[in-house]
PDB file of C-alpha atoms in Angstrom:
ATOM      1  CA  ALA A   1     -12.862  51.705  14.822  1.00 78.00           C
ATOM      2  CA  GLN A   2     -11.590  54.245  12.384  1.00 85.00           C
ATOM      3  CA  LYS A   3      -9.457  57.043  13.762  1.00 92.00           C
ATOM      4  CA  ILE A   4      -7.545  60.049  12.480  1.00 96.00           C
ATOM      5  CA  THR A   5      -4.595  61.502  14.385  1.00 97.00           C
ATOM      6  CA  GLN A   6      -3.040  64.893  13.832  1.00 97.00           C
ATOM      7  CA  THR A   7      -0.198  65.313  16.289  1.00 96.00           C
ATOM      8  CA  GLN A   8       0.781  68.898  15.470  1.00 96.00           C
ATOM      9  CA  PRO A   9      -1.497  71.387  17.230  1.00 95.00           C
ATOM     10  CA  GLY A  10       0.360  74.275  15.590  1.00 96.00           C
ATOM     11  CA  MET A  11       2.909  74.874  12.876  1.00 96.00           C
ATOM     12  CA  PHE A  12       4.785  77.959  11.709  1.00 97.00           C
ATOM     13  CA  VAL A  13       6.204  78.459   8.234  1.00 97.00           C
ATOM     14  CA  GLN A  14       7.786  81.366   6.441  1.00 97.00           C
ATOM     15  CA  GLU A  15       6.174  82.701   3.314  1.00 97.00           C
ATOM     16  CA  LYS A  16       7.302  80.918   0.111  1.00 97.00           C
ATOM     17  CA  GLU A  17       8.582  77.897   2.047  1.00 98.00           C
ATOM     18  CA  ALA A  18       7.025  74.431   1.918  1.00 98.00           C
ATOM     19  CA  VAL A  19       5.349  72.876   4.949  1.00 98.00           C
ATOM     20  CA  THR A  20       4.144  69.361   5.775  1.00 98.00           C
ATOM     21  CA  LEU A  21       1.142  68.734   8.000  1.00 98.00           C
ATOM     22  CA  ASP A  22       1.036  65.267   9.473  1.00 98.00           C
ATOM     23  CA  CYS A  23      -1.905  62.882   9.488  1.00 98.00           C
ATOM     24  CA  THR A  24      -2.014  59.230  10.470  1.00 98.00           C
ATOM     25  CA  TYR A  25      -5.062  57.042  10.322  1.00 96.00           C
ATOM     26  CA  ASP A  26      -6.261  53.732  11.615  1.00 94.00           C
ATOM     27  CA  THR A  27      -8.706  51.473   9.858  1.00 91.00           C
ATOM     28  CA  SER A  28      -9.157  47.783   9.154  1.00 88.00           C
ATOM     29  CA  ASP A  29     -11.137  48.511   6.006  1.00 87.00           C
ATOM     30  CA  PRO A  30      -9.179  47.991   2.757  1.00 87.00           C
ATOM     31  CA  SER A  31     -11.259  50.631   0.990  1.00 87.00           C
ATOM     32  CA  TYR A  32     -11.232  54.166   2.330  1.00 90.00           C
ATOM     33  CA  GLY A  33     -10.753  57.754   1.311  1.00 91.00           C
ATOM     34  CA  LEU A  34      -8.704  60.496   2.877  1.00 94.00           C
ATOM     35  CA  PHE A  35      -9.508  64.196   2.711  1.00 94.00           C
ATOM     36  CA  TRP A  36      -7.913  67.445   3.733  1.00 96.00           C
ATOM     37  CA  TYR A  37      -9.884  70.560   4.556  1.00 96.00           C
ATOM     38  CA  LYS A  38      -8.847  74.121   5.324  1.00 97.00           C
ATOM     39  CA  GLN A  39     -10.769  76.206   7.835  1.00 96.00           C
ATOM     40  CA  PRO A  40      -9.830  79.894   7.841  1.00 95.00           C
ATOM     41  CA  SER A  41     -10.773  82.180  10.706  1.00 93.00           C
ATOM     42  CA  SER A  42     -14.050  82.978   8.944  1.00 91.00           C
ATOM     43  CA  GLY A  43     -15.132  79.417   9.733  1.00 91.00           C
ATOM     44  CA  GLU A  44     -15.986  77.778   6.435  1.00 92.00           C
ATOM     45  CA  MET A  45     -14.600  74.332   5.588  1.00 93.00           C
ATOM     46  CA  ILE A  46     -12.805  74.351   2.253  1.00 93.00           C
ATOM     47  CA  PHE A  47     -12.131  71.029   0.516  1.00 92.00           C
ATOM     48  CA  LEU A  48      -8.490  70.800  -0.583  1.00 95.00           C
ATOM     49  CA  ILE A  49      -7.566  67.335  -1.753  1.00 94.00           C
ATOM     50  CA  TYR A  50      -8.639  63.682  -1.818  1.00 93.00           C
ATOM     51  CA  GLN A  51      -6.717  60.404  -1.858  1.00 93.00           C
ATOM     52  CA  GLY A  52      -8.325  57.009  -2.345  1.00 91.00           C
ATOM     53  CA  SER A  53      -6.824  53.950  -0.731  1.00 91.00           C
ATOM     54  CA  TYR A  54      -6.384  52.239  -4.093  1.00 90.00           C
ATOM     55  CA  ASP A  55      -4.928  55.237  -5.878  1.00 90.00           C
ATOM     56  CA  GLN A  56      -1.473  54.412  -7.164  1.00 88.00           C
ATOM     57  CA  GLN A  57      -0.246  57.971  -7.314  1.00 93.00           C
ATOM     58  CA  ASN A  58      -0.179  60.699  -4.700  1.00 95.00           C
ATOM     59  CA  ALA A  59      -2.916  63.263  -5.188  1.00 94.00           C
ATOM     60  CA  THR A  60      -1.991  66.811  -6.180  1.00 96.00           C
ATOM     61  CA  GLU A  61      -4.090  69.959  -6.503  1.00 94.00           C
ATOM     62  CA  GLY A  62      -2.140  73.063  -7.358  1.00 97.00           C
ATOM     63  CA  ARG A  63       0.162  73.878  -4.434  1.00 97.00           C
ATOM     64  CA  TYR A  64      -1.302  71.024  -2.370  1.00 98.00           C
ATOM     65  CA  SER A  65      -0.032  67.485  -2.554  1.00 97.00           C
ATOM     66  CA  LEU A  66      -0.725  64.474  -0.412  1.00 97.00           C
ATOM     67  CA  ASN A  67       2.176  62.266   0.649  1.00 96.00           C
ATOM     68  CA  PHE A  68       0.339  58.955   0.928  1.00 96.00           C
ATOM     69  CA  GLN A  69       2.245  56.129   2.609  1.00 96.00           C
ATOM     70  CA  LYS A  70      -0.202  53.272   2.882  1.00 94.00           C
ATOM     71  CA  ALA A  71       2.022  50.870   4.813  1.00 94.00           C
ATOM     72  CA  ARG A  72       2.660  53.525   7.445  1.00 95.00           C
ATOM     73  CA  LYS A  73      -0.993  54.642   7.366  1.00 96.00           C
ATOM     74  CA  SER A  74      -0.033  58.234   6.869  1.00 97.00           C
ATOM     75  CA  ALA A  75      -1.497  60.899   4.578  1.00 97.00           C
ATOM     76  CA  ASN A  76       0.512  64.050   5.077  1.00 98.00           C
ATOM     77  CA  LEU A  77      -0.455  67.289   3.361  1.00 98.00           C
ATOM     78  CA  VAL A  78       2.344  69.219   1.710  1.00 98.00           C
ATOM     79  CA  ILE A  79       1.789  72.882   0.909  1.00 98.00           C
ATOM     80  CA  SER A  80       4.414  74.312  -1.395  1.00 97.00           C
ATOM     81  CA  ALA A  81       5.319  78.006  -1.688  1.00 96.00           C
ATOM     82  CA  SER A  82       3.286  79.013   1.371  1.00 97.00           C
ATOM     83  CA  GLN A  83       1.294  82.218   1.215  1.00 97.00           C
ATOM     84  CA  LEU A  84      -0.013  84.444   3.994  1.00 97.00           C
ATOM     85  CA  GLY A  85      -3.526  83.370   3.021  1.00 97.00           C
ATOM     86  CA  ASP A  86      -2.662  79.774   3.890  1.00 98.00           C
ATOM     87  CA  SER A  87      -2.852  80.658   7.600  1.00 98.00           C
ATOM     88  CA  ALA A  88      -5.753  78.561   8.871  1.00 98.00           C
ATOM     89  CA  MET A  89      -6.740  75.347  10.630  1.00 97.00           C
ATOM     90  CA  TYR A  90      -6.199  72.225   8.559  1.00 98.00           C
ATOM     91  CA  PHE A  91      -8.181  69.055   9.127  1.00 97.00           C
ATOM     92  CA  CYS A  92      -7.464  65.568   7.909  1.00 97.00           C
ATOM     93  CA  ALA A  93     -10.497  63.290   7.553  1.00 95.00           C
ATOM     94  CA  MET A  94     -11.266  59.727   6.565  1.00 94.00           C
ATOM     95  CA  ARG A  95     -14.373  58.520   4.808  1.00 89.00           C
ATOM     96  CA  GLU A  96     -16.185  55.601   6.317  1.00 76.00           C
ATOM     97  CA  ARG A  97     -16.760  52.846   3.783  1.00 71.00           C
ATOM     98  CA  ASN A  98     -20.516  52.304   3.815  1.00 69.00           C
ATOM     99  CA  THR A  99     -21.493  55.939   3.880  1.00 67.00           C
ATOM    100  CA  ASP A 100     -19.602  59.103   3.108  1.00 73.00           C
ATOM    101  CA  LYS A 101     -19.491  60.055   6.763  1.00 84.00           C
ATOM    102  CA  LEU A 102     -16.199  61.761   7.530  1.00 90.00           C
ATOM    103  CA  ILE A 103     -14.165  61.179  10.660  1.00 92.00           C
ATOM    104  CA  PHE A 104     -12.001  64.173  11.445  1.00 95.00           C
ATOM    105  CA  GLY A 105      -8.738  64.689  13.244  1.00 96.00           C
ATOM    106  CA  THR A 106      -8.279  67.454  15.786  1.00 96.00           C
ATOM    107  CA  GLY A 107      -6.657  69.780  13.285  1.00 97.00           C
ATOM    108  CA  THR A 108      -3.385  71.676  12.907  1.00 97.00           C
ATOM    109  CA  ARG A 109      -3.237  75.446  13.068  1.00 97.00           C
ATOM    110  CA  LEU A 110      -0.831  76.743  10.437  1.00 98.00           C
ATOM    111  CA  GLN A 111       0.560  80.233  10.656  1.00 98.00           C
ATOM    112  CA  VAL A 112       2.486  81.697   7.747  1.00 98.00           C
ATOM    113  CA  PHE A 113       4.725  84.641   8.553  1.00 96.00           C
ATOM    114  CA  PRO A 114       6.391  87.113   6.172  1.00 95.00           C
TER     115      PRO A 114
ATOM    116  CA  ASP B   1     -18.152  79.162  -3.063  1.00 81.00           C
ATOM    117  CA  SER B   2     -18.844  75.476  -2.402  1.00 83.00           C
ATOM    118  CA  GLY B   3     -22.413  75.628  -3.728  1.00 90.00           C
ATOM    119  CA  VAL B   4     -23.836  74.427  -0.400  1.00 94.00           C
ATOM    120  CA  THR B   5     -26.026  77.078   1.222  1.00 96.00           C
ATOM    121  CA  GLN B   6     -26.767  77.233   4.917  1.00 97.00           C
ATOM    122  CA  THR B   7     -29.101  79.626   6.662  1.00 97.00           C
ATOM    123  CA  PRO B   8     -28.967  81.424   8.955  1.00 97.00           C
ATOM    124  CA  LYS B   9     -25.270  82.189   9.331  1.00 96.00           C
ATOM    125  CA  HIS B  10     -25.638  83.210  12.958  1.00 97.00           C
ATOM    126  CA  LEU B  11     -28.259  82.381  15.531  1.00 97.00           C
ATOM    127  CA  ILE B  12     -28.507  83.475  19.142  1.00 98.00           C
ATOM    128  CA  THR B  13     -31.207  81.930  21.274  1.00 97.00           C
ATOM    129  CA  ALA B  14     -32.036  81.184  24.880  1.00 98.00           C
ATOM    130  CA  THR B  15     -31.830  77.898  26.726  1.00 98.00           C
ATOM    131  CA  GLY B  16     -34.906  75.740  26.355  1.00 98.00           C
ATOM    132  CA  GLN B  17     -35.771  77.121  22.924  1.00 98.00           C
ATOM    133  CA  ARG B  18     -36.021  75.331  19.589  1.00 98.00           C
ATOM    134  CA  VAL B  19     -34.302  76.335  16.346  1.00 98.00           C
ATOM    135  CA  THR B  20     -34.217  75.083  12.778  1.00 98.00           C
ATOM    136  CA  LEU B  21     -31.121  75.179  10.621  1.00 98.00           C
ATOM    137  CA  ARG B  22     -31.535  74.930   6.880  1.00 98.00           C
ATOM    138  CA  CYS B  23     -29.259  73.509   4.198  1.00 97.00           C
ATOM    139  CA  SER B  24     -29.516  73.534   0.413  1.00 97.00           C
ATOM    140  CA  PRO B  25     -27.080  71.058  -1.166  1.00 94.00           C
ATOM    141  CA  ARG B  26     -25.134  71.611  -4.372  1.00 93.00           C
ATOM    142  CA  SER B  27     -27.172  71.126  -7.496  1.00 91.00           C
ATOM    143  CA  GLY B  28     -27.291  67.429  -8.314  1.00 89.00           C
ATOM    144  CA  ASP B  29     -26.077  66.238  -4.905  1.00 91.00           C
ATOM    145  CA  LEU B  30     -28.364  63.661  -3.347  1.00 91.00           C
ATOM    146  CA  SER B  31     -26.620  63.214  -0.035  1.00 91.00           C
ATOM    147  CA  VAL B  32     -26.654  65.669   2.865  1.00 93.00           C
ATOM    148  CA  TYR B  33     -24.615  65.416   6.043  1.00 94.00           C
ATOM    149  CA  TRP B  34     -24.799  67.400   9.254  1.00 96.00           C
ATOM    150  CA  TYR B  35     -21.767  67.993  11.450  1.00 96.00           C
ATOM    151  CA  GLN B  36     -21.272  69.792  14.722  1.00 97.00           C
ATOM    152  CA  GLN B  37     -18.030  71.590  15.552  1.00 96.00           C
ATOM    153  CA  SER B  38     -17.496  72.530  19.188  1.00 93.00           C
ATOM    154  CA  LEU B  39     -14.395  73.425  21.155  1.00 86.00           C
ATOM    155  CA  ASP B  40     -14.504  70.353  23.350  1.00 85.00           C
ATOM    156  CA  GLN B  41     -15.752  67.728  20.874  1.00 85.00           C
ATOM    157  CA  GLY B  42     -14.148  68.887  17.647  1.00 90.00           C
ATOM    158  CA  LEU B  43     -15.925  68.008  14.388  1.00 93.00           C
ATOM    159  CA  GLN B  44     -18.549  65.354  14.950  1.00 94.00           C
ATOM    160  CA  PHE B  45     -20.830  63.694  12.444  1.00 93.00           C
ATOM    161  CA  LEU B  46     -24.495  63.960  13.366  1.00 96.00           C
ATOM    162  CA  ILE B  47     -26.601  62.452  10.609  1.00 95.00           C
ATOM    163  CA  GLN B  48     -26.723  61.692   6.882  1.00 92.00           C
ATOM    164  CA  TYR B  49     -29.635  61.680   4.451  1.00 93.00           C
ATOM    165  CA  TYR B  50     -29.555  60.285   0.960  1.00 91.00           C
ATOM    166  CA  ASN B  51     -32.351  61.144  -1.460  1.00 93.00           C
ATOM    167  CA  GLY B  52     -34.808  61.729   1.350  1.00 94.00           C
ATOM    168  CA  GLU B  53     -33.950  58.700   3.467  1.00 94.00           C
ATOM    169  CA  GLU B  54     -31.858  58.574   6.598  1.00 94.00           C
ATOM    170  CA  ARG B  55     -28.600  56.757   5.724  1.00 90.00           C
ATOM    171  CA  ALA B  56     -26.397  57.008   8.795  1.00 90.00           C
ATOM    172  CA  LYS B  57     -26.578  58.339  12.288  1.00 92.00           C
ATOM    173  CA  GLY B  58     -23.762  59.548  14.495  1.00 91.00           C
ATOM    174  CA  ASN B  59     -23.698  61.006  17.979  1.00 85.00           C
ATOM    175  CA  ILE B  60     -26.902  62.934  17.499  1.00 94.00           C
ATOM    176  CA  LEU B  61     -28.825  63.787  20.653  1.00 95.00           C
ATOM    177  CA  GLU B  62     -32.469  62.787  20.970  1.00 96.00           C
ATOM    178  CA  ARG B  63     -33.318  66.481  21.240  1.00 97.00           C
ATOM    179  CA  PHE B  64     -32.008  66.888  17.684  1.00 97.00           C
ATOM    180  CA  SER B  65     -33.744  65.701  14.550  1.00 97.00           C
ATOM    181  CA  ALA B  66     -33.322  66.192  10.846  1.00 97.00           C
ATOM    182  CA  GLN B  67     -35.079  65.563   7.580  1.00 97.00           C
ATOM    183  CA  GLN B  68     -34.473  65.861   3.875  1.00 97.00           C
ATOM    184  CA  PHE B  69     -37.289  67.116   1.703  1.00 97.00           C
ATOM    185  CA  PRO B  70     -38.266  66.082  -1.847  1.00 95.00           C
ATOM    186  CA  ASP B  71     -36.375  69.063  -3.270  1.00 95.00           C
ATOM    187  CA  LEU B  72     -33.329  67.676  -1.396  1.00 95.00           C
ATOM    188  CA  HIS B  73     -32.891  70.559   1.001  1.00 96.00           C
ATOM    189  CA  SER B  74     -32.457  69.518   4.601  1.00 97.00           C
ATOM    190  CA  GLU B  75     -33.328  70.913   7.992  1.00 98.00           C
ATOM    191  CA  LEU B  76     -31.761  70.210  11.355  1.00 98.00           C
ATOM    192  CA  ASN B  77     -34.045  70.835  14.300  1.00 98.00           C
ATOM    193  CA  LEU B  78     -32.534  71.439  17.725  1.00 98.00           C
ATOM    194  CA  SER B  79     -34.899  71.570  20.683  1.00 97.00           C
ATOM    195  CA  SER B  80     -34.705  72.137  24.440  1.00 97.00           C
ATOM    196  CA  LEU B  81     -31.452  73.911  23.793  1.00 98.00           C
ATOM    197  CA  GLU B  82     -28.700  73.879  26.387  1.00 97.00           C
ATOM    198  CA  LEU B  83     -25.612  76.045  26.752  1.00 96.00           C
ATOM    199  CA  GLY B  84     -23.497  73.115  25.584  1.00 95.00           C
ATOM    200  CA  ASP B  85     -25.280  73.067  22.229  1.00 96.00           C
ATOM    201  CA  SER B  86     -23.475  76.254  21.272  1.00 97.00           C
ATOM    202  CA  ALA B  87     -21.385  75.272  18.269  1.00 97.00           C
ATOM    203  CA  LEU B  88     -20.808  75.691  14.575  1.00 97.00           C
ATOM    204  CA  TYR B  89     -23.159  73.429  12.631  1.00 98.00           C
ATOM    205  CA  PHE B  90     -22.121  72.416   9.151  1.00 97.00           C
ATOM    206  CA  CYS B  91     -24.020  70.879   6.341  1.00 96.00           C
ATOM    207  CA  ALA B  92     -22.134  69.035   3.607  1.00 93.00           C
ATOM    208  CA  SER B  93     -23.311  67.449   0.402  1.00 91.00           C
ATOM    209  CA  SER B  94     -22.073  64.926  -2.091  1.00 86.00           C
ATOM    210  CA  VAL B  95     -23.454  63.295  -5.202  1.00 79.00           C
ATOM    211  CA  ARG B  96     -23.421  59.770  -3.904  1.00 70.00           C
ATOM    212  CA  GLY B  97     -24.271  58.193  -0.608  1.00 59.00           C
ATOM    213  CA  GLN B  98     -21.048  56.261  -0.454  1.00 61.00           C
ATOM    214  CA  GLY B  99     -17.705  55.986  -2.171  1.00 61.00           C
ATOM    215  CA  GLY B 100     -17.512  59.642  -3.043  1.00 68.00           C
ATOM    216  CA  THR B 101     -14.265  61.445  -3.679  1.00 70.00           C
ATOM    217  CA  GLU B 102     -15.394  64.847  -2.519  1.00 75.00           C
ATOM    218  CA  ALA B 103     -17.684  66.384   0.049  1.00 81.00           C
ATOM    219  CA  PHE B 104     -18.426  70.086   0.008  1.00 89.00           C
ATOM    220  CA  PHE B 105     -19.337  72.020   3.101  1.00 93.00           C
ATOM    221  CA  GLY B 106     -21.553  75.012   3.583  1.00 94.00           C
ATOM    222  CA  GLN B 107     -20.354  78.063   5.471  1.00 94.00           C
ATOM    223  CA  GLY B 108     -21.939  76.823   8.662  1.00 96.00           C
ATOM    224  CA  THR B 109     -24.453  78.177  11.135  1.00 97.00           C
ATOM    225  CA  ARG B 110     -22.944  79.516  14.326  1.00 97.00           C
ATOM    226  CA  LEU B 111     -25.389  78.808  17.131  1.00 97.00           C
ATOM    227  CA  THR B 112     -25.007  80.584  20.443  1.00 97.00           C
ATOM    228  CA  VAL B 113     -27.252  79.510  23.300  1.00 97.00           C
ATOM    229  CA  VAL B 114     -27.436  82.025  26.151  1.00 97.00           C
TER     230      VAL B 114
END
């Protein structure tokens, strides 16, 4: 069965520094997609970045980049130049092949301090 | 703004009651997904509809049902409510039913059962 693991319940980072949020996944399917979402205290789920299993390059979206290491089954999110507004819960998710159902990890709470 | 609209934003109701949550997907999106986020279970997939037809089912209780209408909006019906049903319910939409590279979430409906 597919599974997402986020081992960091909480992370702290100073403003303007970079931070890496870990995500490992388990699947026997050769075709899959990996997503990262941000959930601020207001509750909405904000889509950040996507990486397909066959993508040759790591995905990037502005200050977000995904460090995709297929052999290690890891898809870590890197946030560069952290801002106070980045403080939120971050969820890693994997798309199931035959639908677009997402399987989520337990999340990492990131706190950015001045 | 993700373009996915959920109403109501907040709902407080008593045990044993029935409620209906509504979701309007992004324009052009054919697929709608419902997720439940609770403290003890995390983010769980409930059900997916694609162009009016049920596509996938997750850990959805028999007391819960959903449908997608011809105009593609969807409703999630929760009946015989219990205290444990208190959660944040998300709707998400995507263009395709499978293989998509993005899935956008609504702001959620926070259900409190008292």
